[in-house]
Coordinates of N, CA and C and ligand atoms in Angstrom, one line a residue:
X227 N 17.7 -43.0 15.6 CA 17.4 -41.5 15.7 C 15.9 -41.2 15.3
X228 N 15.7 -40.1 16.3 CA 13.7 -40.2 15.8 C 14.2 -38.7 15.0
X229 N 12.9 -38.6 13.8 CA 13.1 -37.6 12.8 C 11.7 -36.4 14.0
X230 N 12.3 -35.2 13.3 CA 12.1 -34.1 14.2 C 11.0 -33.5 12.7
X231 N 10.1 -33.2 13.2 CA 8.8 -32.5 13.1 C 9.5 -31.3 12.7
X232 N 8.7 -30.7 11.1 CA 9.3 -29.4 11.1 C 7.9 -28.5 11.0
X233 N 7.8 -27.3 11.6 CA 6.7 -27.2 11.3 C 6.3 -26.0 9.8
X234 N 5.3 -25.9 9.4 CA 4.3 -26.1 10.4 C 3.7 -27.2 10.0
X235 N 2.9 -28.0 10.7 CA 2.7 -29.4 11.3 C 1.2 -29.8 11.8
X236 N 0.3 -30.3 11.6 CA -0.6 -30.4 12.4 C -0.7 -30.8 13.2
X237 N 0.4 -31.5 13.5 CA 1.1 -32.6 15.3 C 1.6 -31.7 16.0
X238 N 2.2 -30.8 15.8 CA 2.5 -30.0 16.7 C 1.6 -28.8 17.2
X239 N 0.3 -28.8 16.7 CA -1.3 -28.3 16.8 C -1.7 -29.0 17.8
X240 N -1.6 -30.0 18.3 CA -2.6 -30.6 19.4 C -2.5 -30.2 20.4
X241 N -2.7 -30.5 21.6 CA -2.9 -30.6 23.2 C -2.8 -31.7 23.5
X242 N -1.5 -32.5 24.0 CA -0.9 -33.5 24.0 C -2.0 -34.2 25.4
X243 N -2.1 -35.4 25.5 CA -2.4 -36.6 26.6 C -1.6 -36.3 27.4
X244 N -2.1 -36.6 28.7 CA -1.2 -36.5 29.8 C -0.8 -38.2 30.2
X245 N 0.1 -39.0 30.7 CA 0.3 -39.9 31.2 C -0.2 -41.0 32.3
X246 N -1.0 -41.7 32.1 CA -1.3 -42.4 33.7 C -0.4 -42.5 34.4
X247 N 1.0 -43.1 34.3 CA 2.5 -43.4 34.9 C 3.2 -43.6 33.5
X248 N 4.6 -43.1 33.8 CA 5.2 -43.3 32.9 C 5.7 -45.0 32.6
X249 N 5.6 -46.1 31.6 CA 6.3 -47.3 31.5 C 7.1 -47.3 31.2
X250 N 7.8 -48.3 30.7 CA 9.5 -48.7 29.7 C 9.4 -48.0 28.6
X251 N 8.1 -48.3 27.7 CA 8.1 -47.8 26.5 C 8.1 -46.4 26.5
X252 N 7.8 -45.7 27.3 CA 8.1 -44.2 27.8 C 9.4 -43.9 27.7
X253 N 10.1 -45.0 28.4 CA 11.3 -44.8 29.2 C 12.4 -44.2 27.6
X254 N 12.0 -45.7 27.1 CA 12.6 -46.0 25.6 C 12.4 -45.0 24.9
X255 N 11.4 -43.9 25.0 CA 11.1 -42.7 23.9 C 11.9 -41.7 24.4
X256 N 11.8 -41.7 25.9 CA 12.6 -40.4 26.5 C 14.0 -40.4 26.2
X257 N 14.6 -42.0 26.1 CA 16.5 -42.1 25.8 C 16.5 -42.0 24.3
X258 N 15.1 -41.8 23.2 CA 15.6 -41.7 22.2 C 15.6 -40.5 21.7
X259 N 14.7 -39.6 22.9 CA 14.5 -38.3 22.5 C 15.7 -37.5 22.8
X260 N 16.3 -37.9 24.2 CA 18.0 -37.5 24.3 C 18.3 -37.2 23.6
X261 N 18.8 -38.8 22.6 CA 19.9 -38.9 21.7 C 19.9 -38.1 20.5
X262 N 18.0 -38.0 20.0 CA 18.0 -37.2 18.9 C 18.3 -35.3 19.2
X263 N 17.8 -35.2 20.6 CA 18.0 -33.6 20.5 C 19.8 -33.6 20.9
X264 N 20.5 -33.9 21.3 CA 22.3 -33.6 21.7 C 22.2 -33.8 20.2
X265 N 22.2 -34.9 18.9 CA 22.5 -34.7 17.6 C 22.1 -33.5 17.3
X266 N 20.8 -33.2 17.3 CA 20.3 -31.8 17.0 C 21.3 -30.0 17.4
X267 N 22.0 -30.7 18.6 CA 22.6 -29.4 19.1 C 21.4 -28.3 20.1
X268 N 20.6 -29.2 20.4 CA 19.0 -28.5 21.1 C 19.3 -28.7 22.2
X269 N 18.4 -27.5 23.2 CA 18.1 -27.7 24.2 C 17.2 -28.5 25.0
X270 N 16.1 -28.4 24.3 CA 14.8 -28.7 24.5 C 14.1 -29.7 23.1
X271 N 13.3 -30.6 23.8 CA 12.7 -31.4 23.3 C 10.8 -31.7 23.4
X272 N 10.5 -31.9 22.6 CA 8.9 -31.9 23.4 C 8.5 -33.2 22.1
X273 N 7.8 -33.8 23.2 CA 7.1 -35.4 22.7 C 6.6 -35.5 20.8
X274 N 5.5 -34.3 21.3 CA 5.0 -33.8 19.6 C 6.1 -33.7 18.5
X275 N 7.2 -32.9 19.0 CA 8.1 -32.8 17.9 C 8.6 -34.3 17.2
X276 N 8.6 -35.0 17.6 CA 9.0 -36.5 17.1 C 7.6 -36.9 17.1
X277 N 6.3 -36.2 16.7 CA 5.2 -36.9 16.4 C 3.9 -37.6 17.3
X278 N 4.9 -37.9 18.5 CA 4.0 -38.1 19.8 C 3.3 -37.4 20.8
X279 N 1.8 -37.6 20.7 CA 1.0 -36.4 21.9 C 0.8 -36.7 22.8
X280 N 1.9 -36.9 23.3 CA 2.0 -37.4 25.2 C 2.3 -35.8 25.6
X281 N 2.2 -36.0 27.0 CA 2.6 -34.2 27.8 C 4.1 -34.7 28.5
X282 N 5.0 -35.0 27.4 CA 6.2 -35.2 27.5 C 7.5 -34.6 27.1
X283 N 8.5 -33.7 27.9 CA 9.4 -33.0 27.6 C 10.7 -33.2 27.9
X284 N 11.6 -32.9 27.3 CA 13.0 -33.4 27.9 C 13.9 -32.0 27.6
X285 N 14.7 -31.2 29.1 CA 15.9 -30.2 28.4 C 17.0 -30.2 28.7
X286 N 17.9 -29.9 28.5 CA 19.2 -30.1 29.0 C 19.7 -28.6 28.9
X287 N 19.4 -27.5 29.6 CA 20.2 -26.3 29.7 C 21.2 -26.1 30.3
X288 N 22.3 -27.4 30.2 CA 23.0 -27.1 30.7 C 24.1 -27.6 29.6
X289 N 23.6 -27.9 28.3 CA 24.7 -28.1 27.5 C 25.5 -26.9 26.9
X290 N 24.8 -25.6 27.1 CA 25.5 -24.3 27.3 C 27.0 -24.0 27.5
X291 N 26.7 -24.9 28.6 CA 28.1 -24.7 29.9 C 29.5 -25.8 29.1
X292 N 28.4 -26.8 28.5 CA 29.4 -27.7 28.6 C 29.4 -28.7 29.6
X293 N 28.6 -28.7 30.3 CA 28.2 -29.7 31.5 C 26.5 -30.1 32.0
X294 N 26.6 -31.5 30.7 CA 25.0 -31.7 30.9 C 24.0 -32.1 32.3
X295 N 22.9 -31.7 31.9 CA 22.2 -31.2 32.8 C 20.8 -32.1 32.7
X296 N 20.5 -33.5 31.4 CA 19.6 -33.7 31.2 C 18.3 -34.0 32.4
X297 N 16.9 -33.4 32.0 CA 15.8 -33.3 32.8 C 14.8 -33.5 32.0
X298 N 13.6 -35.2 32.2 CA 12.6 -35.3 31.8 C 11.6 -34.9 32.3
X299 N 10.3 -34.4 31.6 CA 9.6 -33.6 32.7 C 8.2 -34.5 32.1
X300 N 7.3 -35.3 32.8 CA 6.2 -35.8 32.2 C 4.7 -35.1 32.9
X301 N 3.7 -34.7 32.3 CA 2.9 -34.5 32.8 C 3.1 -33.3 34.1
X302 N 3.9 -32.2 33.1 CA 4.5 -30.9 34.1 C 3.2 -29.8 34.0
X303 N 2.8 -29.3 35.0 CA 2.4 -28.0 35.5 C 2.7 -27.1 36.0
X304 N 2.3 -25.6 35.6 CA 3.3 -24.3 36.3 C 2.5 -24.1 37.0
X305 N 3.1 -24.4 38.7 CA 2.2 -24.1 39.8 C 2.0 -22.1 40.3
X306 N 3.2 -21.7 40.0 CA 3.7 -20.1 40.3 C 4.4 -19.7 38.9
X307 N 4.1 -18.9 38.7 CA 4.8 -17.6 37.8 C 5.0 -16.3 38.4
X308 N 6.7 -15.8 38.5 CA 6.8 -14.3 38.8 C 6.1 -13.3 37.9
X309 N 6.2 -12.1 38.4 CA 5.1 -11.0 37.4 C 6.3 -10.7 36.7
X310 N 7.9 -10.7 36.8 CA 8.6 -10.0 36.1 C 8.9 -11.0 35.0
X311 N 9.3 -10.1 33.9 CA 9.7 -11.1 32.8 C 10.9 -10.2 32.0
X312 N 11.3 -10.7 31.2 CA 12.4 -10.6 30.4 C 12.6 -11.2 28.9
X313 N 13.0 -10.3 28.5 CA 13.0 -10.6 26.8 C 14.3 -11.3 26.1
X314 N 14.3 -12.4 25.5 CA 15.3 -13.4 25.4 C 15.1 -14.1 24.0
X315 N 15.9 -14.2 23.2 CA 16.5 -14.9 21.8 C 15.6 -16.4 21.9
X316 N 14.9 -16.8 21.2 CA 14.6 -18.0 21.0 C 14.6 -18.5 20.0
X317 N 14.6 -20.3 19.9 CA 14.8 -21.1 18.7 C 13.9 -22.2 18.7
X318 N 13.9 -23.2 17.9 CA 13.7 -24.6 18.0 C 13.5 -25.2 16.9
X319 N 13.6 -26.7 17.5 CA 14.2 -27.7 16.4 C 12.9 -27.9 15.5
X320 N 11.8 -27.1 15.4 CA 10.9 -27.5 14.6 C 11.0 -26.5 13.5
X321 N 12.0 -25.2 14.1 CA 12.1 -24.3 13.0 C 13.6 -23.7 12.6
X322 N 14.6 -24.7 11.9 CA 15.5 -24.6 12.3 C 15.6 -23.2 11.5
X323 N 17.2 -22.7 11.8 CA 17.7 -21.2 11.4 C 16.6 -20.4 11.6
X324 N 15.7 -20.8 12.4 CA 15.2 -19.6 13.2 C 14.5 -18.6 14.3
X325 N 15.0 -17.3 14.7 CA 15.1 -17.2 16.1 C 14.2 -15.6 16.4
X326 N 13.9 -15.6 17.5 CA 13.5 -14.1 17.6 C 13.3 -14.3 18.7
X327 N 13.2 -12.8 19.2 CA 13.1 -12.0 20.7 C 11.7 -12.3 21.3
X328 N 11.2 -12.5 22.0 CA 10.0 -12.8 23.5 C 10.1 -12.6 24.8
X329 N 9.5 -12.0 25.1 CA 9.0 -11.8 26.6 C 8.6 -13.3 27.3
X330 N 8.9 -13.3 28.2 CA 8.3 -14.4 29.4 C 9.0 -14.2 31.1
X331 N 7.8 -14.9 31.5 CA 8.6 -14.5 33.0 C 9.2 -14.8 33.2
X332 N 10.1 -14.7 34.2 CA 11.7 -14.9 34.2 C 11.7 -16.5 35.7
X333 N 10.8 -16.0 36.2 CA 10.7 -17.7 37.0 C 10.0 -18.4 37.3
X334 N 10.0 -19.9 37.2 CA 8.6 -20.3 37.3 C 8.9 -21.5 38.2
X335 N 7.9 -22.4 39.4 CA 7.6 -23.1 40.1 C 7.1 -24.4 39.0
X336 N 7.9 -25.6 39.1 CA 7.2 -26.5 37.6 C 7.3 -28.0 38.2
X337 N 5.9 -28.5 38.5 CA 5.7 -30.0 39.7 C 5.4 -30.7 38.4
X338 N 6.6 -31.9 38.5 CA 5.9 -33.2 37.2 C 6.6 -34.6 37.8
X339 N 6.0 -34.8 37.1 CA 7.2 -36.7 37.2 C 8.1 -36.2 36.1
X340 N 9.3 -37.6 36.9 CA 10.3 -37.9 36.2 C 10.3 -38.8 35.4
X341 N 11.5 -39.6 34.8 CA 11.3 -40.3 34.4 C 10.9 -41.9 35.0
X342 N 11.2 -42.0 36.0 CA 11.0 -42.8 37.1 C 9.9 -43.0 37.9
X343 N 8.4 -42.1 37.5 CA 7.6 -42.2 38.1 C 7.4 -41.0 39.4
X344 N 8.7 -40.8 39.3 CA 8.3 -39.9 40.9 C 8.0 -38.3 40.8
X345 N 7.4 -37.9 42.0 CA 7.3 -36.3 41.8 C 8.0 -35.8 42.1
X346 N 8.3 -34.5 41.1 CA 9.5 -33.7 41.2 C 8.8 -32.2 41.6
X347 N 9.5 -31.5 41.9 CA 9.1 -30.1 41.9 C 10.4 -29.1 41.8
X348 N 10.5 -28.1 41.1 CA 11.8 -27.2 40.2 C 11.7 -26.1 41.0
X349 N 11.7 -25.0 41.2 CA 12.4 -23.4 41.4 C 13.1 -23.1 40.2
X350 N 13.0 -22.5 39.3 CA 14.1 -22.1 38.3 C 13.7 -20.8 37.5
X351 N 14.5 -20.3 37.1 CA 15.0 -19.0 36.4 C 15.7 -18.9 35.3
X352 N 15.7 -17.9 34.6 CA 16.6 -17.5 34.0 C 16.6 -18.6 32.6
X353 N 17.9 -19.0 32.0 CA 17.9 -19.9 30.7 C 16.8 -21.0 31.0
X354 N 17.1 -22.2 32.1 CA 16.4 -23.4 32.7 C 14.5 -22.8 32.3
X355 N 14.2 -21.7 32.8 CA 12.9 -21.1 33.1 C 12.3 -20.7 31.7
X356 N 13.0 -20.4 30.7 CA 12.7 -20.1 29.6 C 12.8 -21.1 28.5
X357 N 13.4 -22.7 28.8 CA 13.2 -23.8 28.1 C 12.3 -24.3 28.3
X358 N 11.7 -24.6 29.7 CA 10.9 -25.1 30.1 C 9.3 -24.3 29.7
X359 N 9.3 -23.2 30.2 CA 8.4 -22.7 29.0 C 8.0 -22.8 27.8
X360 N 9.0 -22.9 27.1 CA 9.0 -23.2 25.4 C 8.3 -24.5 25.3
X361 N 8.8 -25.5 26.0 CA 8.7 -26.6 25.8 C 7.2 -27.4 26.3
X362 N 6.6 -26.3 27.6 CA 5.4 -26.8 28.2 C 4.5 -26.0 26.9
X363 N 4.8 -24.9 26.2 CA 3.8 -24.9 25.3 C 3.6 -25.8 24.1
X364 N 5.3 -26.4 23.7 CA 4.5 -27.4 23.2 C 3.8 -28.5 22.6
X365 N 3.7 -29.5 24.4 CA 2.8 -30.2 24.6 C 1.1 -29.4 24.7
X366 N 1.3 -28.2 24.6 CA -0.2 -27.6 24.2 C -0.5 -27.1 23.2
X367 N 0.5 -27.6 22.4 CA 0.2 -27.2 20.6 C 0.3 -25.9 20.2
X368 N 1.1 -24.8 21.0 CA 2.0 -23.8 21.3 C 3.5 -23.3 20.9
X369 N 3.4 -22.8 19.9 CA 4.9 -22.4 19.2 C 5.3 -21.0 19.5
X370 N 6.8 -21.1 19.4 CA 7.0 -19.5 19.7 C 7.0 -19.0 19.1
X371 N 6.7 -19.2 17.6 CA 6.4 -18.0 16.3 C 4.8 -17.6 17.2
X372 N 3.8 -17.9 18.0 CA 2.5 -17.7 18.6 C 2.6 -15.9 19.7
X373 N 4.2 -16.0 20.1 CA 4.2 -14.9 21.0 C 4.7 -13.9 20.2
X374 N 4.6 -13.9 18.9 CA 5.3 -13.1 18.5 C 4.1 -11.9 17.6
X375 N 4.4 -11.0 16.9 CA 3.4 -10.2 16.1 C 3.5 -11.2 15.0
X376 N 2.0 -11.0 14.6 CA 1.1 -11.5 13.5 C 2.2 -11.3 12.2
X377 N 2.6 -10.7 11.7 CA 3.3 -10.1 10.7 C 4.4 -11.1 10.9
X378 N 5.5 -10.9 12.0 CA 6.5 -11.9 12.3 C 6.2 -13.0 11.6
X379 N 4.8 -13.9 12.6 CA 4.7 -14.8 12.8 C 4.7 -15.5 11.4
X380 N 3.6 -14.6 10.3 CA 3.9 -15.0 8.9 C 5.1 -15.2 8.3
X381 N 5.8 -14.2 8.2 CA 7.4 -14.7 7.3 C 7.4 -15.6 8.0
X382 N 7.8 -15.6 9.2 CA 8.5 -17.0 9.3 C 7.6 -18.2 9.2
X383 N 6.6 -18.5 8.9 CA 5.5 -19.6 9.1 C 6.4 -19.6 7.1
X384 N 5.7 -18.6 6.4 CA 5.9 -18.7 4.8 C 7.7 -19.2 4.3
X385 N 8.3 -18.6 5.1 CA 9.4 -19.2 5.1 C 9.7 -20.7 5.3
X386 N 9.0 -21.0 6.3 CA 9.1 -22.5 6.7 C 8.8 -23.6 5.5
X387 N 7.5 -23.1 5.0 CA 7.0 -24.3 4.1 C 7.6 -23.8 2.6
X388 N 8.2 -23.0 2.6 CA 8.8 -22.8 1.4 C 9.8 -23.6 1.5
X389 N 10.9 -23.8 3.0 CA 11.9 -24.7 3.2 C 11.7 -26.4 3.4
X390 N 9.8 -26.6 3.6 CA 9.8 -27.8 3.4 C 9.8 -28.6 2.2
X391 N 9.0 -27.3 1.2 CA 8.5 -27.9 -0.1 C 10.3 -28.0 -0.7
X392 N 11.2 -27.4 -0.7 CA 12.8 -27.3 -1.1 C 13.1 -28.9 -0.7
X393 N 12.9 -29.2 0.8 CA 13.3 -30.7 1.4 C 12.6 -31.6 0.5
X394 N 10.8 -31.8 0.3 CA 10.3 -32.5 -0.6 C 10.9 -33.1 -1.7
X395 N 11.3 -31.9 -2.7 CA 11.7 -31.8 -3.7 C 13.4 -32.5 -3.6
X396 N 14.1 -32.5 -3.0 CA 15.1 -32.7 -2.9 C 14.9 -34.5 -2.4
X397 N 14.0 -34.7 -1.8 CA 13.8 -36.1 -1.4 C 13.4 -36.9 -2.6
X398 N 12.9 -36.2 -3.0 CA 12.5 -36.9 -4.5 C 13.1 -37.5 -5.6
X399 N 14.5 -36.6 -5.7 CA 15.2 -36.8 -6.7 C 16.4 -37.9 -6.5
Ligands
NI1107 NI1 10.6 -25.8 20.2

């Protein structure tokens, strides 16, 4: 199991590398990043969170349903964005227990390789369109405490590392 980046983080500050082709050893990070986000109970995964600045993502919006959906996305670009957007609950595994409301557009056009090397291209909306967002920011060193007000963004940043220094301490003893 790969350990998950809590932030705030300086790894998760970067602007991740993009991929020449994805290899094995790629391959090997993407089935470990699976296994660690389904433990997690996550939707979404992004390279950095496990420490690595590759432009590599992984989501499964479809574990919602109950019927997985997993989708690696390497070296993805948002070719189209709708003008409409919608305001939606978000999380992530960098900040666990916690969530808040954001705007984003509601559909986006998203061309990457797979894990297999090949190109893909998406149409998606709705939950799928709002992971995938989260997740392409980031491999750009992009958090969703960033969309939020300044004020927000503090508690919860000050929260965080109050909750790391708690983990520290508890590691220690
Ligand atoms: Ni996240």
């Amino acid at each position: 199991m790969l350990k998950i980046v809590l932030a705030p983080d300086p790894v998760l500050r970067k602007v991740c590398d993009p991929l020449a082709q994805v290899d094995s050893h790629h391959q090997k990070l993407i089935k470990e990043m699976f296994e660690t986000m389904y433990e997690a109970n996550g939707v979404g995964l992004a390279a950095p969170q496990v420490g690595i600045n590759k432009r590599i993502f992984i989501i499964d919006a479809g574990v919602r349903e109950e019927v997985r959906n997993p989708i690696a996305m390497i070296n993805p670009i948002i070719t189209n964005l709708k003008k409409s957007t919608s305001i939606y609950e978000e999380g992530c595994l960098s900040f666990p227990s916690h969530y808040a409301e954001l705007e984003r557009p509601d559909e986006i056009t998203v061309e990457y390789l797979d894990e297999n090397n090949k190109k893909q291209k998406l149409v998606t909306k709705d939950f799928t369109s709002r992971v995938i967002q989260h997740e392409l920011d980031h491999i750009n060193g992009i958090l969703f405490v960033d969309h939020l007000s300044r004020l927000k963004r503090d508690v919860i940043i000050r929260k965080m590392k109050k909750h790391k220094k708690e983990l520290n301490k508890s590691d220690e003893k």
